[in-house]
CSV table of C-alpha atoms in Angstrom, one decimal:
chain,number,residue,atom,x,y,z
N,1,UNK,CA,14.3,-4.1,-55.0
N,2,UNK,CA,17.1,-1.3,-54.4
N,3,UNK,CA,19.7,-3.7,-55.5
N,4,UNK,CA,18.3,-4.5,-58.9
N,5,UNK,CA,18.5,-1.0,-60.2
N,6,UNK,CA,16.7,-0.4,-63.1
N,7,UNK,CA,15.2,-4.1,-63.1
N,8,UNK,CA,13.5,-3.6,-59.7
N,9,UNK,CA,10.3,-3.8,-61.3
N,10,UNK,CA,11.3,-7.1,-63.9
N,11,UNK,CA,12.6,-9.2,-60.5
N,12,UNK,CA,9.6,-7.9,-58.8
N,13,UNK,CA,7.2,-9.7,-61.8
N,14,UNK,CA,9.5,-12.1,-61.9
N,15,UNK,CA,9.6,-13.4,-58.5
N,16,UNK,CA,5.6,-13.0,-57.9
N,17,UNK,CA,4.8,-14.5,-61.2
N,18,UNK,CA,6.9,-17.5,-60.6
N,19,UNK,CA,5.7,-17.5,-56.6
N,20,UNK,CA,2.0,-18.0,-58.3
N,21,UNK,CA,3.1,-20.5,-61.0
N,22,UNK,CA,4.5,-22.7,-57.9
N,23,UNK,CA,1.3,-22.0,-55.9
N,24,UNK,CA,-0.8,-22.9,-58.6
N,25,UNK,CA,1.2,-26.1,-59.5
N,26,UNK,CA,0.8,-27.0,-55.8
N,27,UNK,CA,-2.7,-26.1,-54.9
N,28,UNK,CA,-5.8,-28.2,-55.2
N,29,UNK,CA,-8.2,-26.9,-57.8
N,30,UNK,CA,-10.9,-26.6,-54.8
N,31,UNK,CA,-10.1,-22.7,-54.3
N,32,UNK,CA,-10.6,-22.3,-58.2
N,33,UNK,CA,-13.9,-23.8,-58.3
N,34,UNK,CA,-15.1,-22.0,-55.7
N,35,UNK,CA,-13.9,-19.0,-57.9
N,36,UNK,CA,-15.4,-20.0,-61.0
N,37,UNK,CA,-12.2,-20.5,-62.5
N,38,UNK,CA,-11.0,-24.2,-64.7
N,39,UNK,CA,-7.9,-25.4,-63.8
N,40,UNK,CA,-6.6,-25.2,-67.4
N,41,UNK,CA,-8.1,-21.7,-67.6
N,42,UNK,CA,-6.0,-21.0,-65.0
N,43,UNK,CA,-2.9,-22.6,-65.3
N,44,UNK,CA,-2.6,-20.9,-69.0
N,45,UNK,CA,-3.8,-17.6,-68.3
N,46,UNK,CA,-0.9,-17.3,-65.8
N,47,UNK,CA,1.8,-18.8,-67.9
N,48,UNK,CA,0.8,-16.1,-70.8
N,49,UNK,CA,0.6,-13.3,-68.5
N,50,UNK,CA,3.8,-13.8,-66.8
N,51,UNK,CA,5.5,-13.9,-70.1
N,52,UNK,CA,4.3,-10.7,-71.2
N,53,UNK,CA,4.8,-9.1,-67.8
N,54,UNK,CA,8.4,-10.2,-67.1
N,55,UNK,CA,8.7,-8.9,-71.0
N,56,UNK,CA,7.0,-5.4,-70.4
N,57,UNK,CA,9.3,-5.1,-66.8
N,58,UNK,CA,12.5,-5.8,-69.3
N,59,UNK,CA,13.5,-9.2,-67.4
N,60,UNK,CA,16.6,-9.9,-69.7
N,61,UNK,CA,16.9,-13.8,-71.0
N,62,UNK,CA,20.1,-15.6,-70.7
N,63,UNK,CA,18.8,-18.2,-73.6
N,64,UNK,CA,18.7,-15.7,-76.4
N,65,UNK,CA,17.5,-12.5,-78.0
N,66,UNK,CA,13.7,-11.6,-76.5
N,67,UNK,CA,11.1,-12.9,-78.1
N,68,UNK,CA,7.2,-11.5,-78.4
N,69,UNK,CA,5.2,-13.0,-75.6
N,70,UNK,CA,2.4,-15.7,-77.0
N,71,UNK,CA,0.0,-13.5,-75.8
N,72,UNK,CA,0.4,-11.0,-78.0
N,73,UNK,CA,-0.8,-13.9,-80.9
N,74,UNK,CA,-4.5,-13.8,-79.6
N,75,UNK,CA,-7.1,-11.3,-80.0
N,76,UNK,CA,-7.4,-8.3,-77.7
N,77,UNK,CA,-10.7,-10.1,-76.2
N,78,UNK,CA,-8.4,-13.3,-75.6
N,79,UNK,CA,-5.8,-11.2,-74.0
N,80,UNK,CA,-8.2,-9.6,-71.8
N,81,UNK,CA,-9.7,-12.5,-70.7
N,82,UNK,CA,-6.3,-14.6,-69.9
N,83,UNK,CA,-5.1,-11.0,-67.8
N,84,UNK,CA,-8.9,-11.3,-65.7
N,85,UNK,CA,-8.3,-14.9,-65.3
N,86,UNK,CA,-4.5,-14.7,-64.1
N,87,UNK,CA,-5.0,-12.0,-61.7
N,88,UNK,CA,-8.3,-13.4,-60.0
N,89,UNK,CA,-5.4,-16.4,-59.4
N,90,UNK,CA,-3.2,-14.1,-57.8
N,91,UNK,CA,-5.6,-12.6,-55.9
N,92,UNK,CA,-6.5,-15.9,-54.7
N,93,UNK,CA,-2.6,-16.2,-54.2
N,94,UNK,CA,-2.2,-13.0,-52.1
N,95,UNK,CA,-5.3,-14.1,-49.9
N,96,UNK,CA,-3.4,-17.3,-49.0
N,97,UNK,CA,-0.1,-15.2,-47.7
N,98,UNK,CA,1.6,-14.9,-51.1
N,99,UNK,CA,3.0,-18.8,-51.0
N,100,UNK,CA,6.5,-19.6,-52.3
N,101,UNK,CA,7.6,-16.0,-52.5
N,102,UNK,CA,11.0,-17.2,-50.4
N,103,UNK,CA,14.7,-15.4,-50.3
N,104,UNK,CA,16.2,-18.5,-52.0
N,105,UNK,CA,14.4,-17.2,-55.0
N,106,UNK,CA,15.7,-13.2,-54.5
N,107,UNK,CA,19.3,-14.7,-54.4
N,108,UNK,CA,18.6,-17.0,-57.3
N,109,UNK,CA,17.1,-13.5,-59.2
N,110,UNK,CA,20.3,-11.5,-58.4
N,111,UNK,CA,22.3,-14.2,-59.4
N,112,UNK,CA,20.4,-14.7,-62.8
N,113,UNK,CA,20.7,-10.8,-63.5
N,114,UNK,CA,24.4,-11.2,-62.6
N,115,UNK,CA,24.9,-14.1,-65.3
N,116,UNK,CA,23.1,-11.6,-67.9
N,117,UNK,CA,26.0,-9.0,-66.9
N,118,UNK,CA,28.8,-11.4,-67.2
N,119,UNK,CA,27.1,-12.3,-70.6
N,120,UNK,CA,27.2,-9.2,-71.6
N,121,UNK,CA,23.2,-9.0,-72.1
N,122,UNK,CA,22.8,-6.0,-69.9
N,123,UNK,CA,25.2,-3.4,-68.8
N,124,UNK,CA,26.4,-3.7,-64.8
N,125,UNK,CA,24.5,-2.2,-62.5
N,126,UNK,CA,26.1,0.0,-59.7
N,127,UNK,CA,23.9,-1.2,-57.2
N,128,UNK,CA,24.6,-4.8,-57.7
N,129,UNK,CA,27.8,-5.0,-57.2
N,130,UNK,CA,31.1,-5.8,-58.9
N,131,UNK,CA,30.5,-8.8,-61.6
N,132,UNK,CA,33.2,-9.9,-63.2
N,133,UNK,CA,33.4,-11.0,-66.4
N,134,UNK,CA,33.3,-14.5,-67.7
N,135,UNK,CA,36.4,-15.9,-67.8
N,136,UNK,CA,37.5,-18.5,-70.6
N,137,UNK,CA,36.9,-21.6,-69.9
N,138,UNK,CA,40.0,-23.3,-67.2
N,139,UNK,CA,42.0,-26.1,-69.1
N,140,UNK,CA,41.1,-29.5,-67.9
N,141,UNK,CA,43.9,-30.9,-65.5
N,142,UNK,CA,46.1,-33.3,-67.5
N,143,UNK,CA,45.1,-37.0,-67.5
N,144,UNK,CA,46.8,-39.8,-65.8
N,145,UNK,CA,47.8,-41.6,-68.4
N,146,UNK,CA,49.2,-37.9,-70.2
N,147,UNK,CA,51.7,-39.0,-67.5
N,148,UNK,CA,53.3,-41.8,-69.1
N,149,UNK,CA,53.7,-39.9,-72.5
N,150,UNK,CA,55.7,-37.5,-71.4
N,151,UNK,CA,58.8,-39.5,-69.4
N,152,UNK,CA,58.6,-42.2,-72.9
């Protein structure tokens, strides 16, 4: 969290949000009966929430300008309901031992937020490390047959 700077608190949403989405994809839907909670309920209320969370934090996007989470398209009863619903499935989650929350997936985070650097999507961050910039593309190596075209 030290290391991301200012986007301690995006990564942060970002990894547990994503550690959840796996759990959930994973789990049996016993635990969310016994909550009250449908499956589809579930699985949607998470997916909106995470959006608008990782948005709020300021998790930057490599695959364009930032959009206005879905959520926001619903009525405030709607968007209440989906933010109950995905945190009583995090806090079924965290009372399993916060599942798929692994350092592959830190690395994976500071390597995404070091992309949006050389991207030039968010400004480097001391704390991160150098990053260089992206580099053009490297020519391809000649052909084999490119060869024979130039000793003709």
């Amino acid at each position: 969290m030290q290391r991301a700077g200012p986007y301690a608190d995006a990564v942060k949403a970002h990894l547990e949000w994503s550690a959840v989405s796996l759990w959930l994809m994973k789990t049996d839907s016993e635990q969310l009966e016994a909550a009250s909670l449908p499956v589809r309920v579930a699985h949607l209320s998470v997916i909106l929430t995470r959006e608008a969370e990782e948005h709020a934090a300021g998790w930057p996007r490599l695959s364009g300008p930032a959009v206005t989470p879905a959520i926001y398209g619903y009525s405030p009863d709607s968007q209440c309901e989906a933010r109950r619903s995905a945190a009583q499935v995090r806090s079924i989650w965290e009372t399993n031992g916060r599942p798929y929350l692994r350092p592959s997936d830190c690395k994976f985070a500071f390597q995404y937020l070091a992309a949006c650097i050389r991207n030039g999507i968010i400004p480097p961050i001391p704390t991160l490390g150098d990053v260089e910039p992206s580099s053009p593309a490297k020519p391809a190596p000649p052909h084999i047959l490119n060869m024979f075209k130039d000793n003709q």
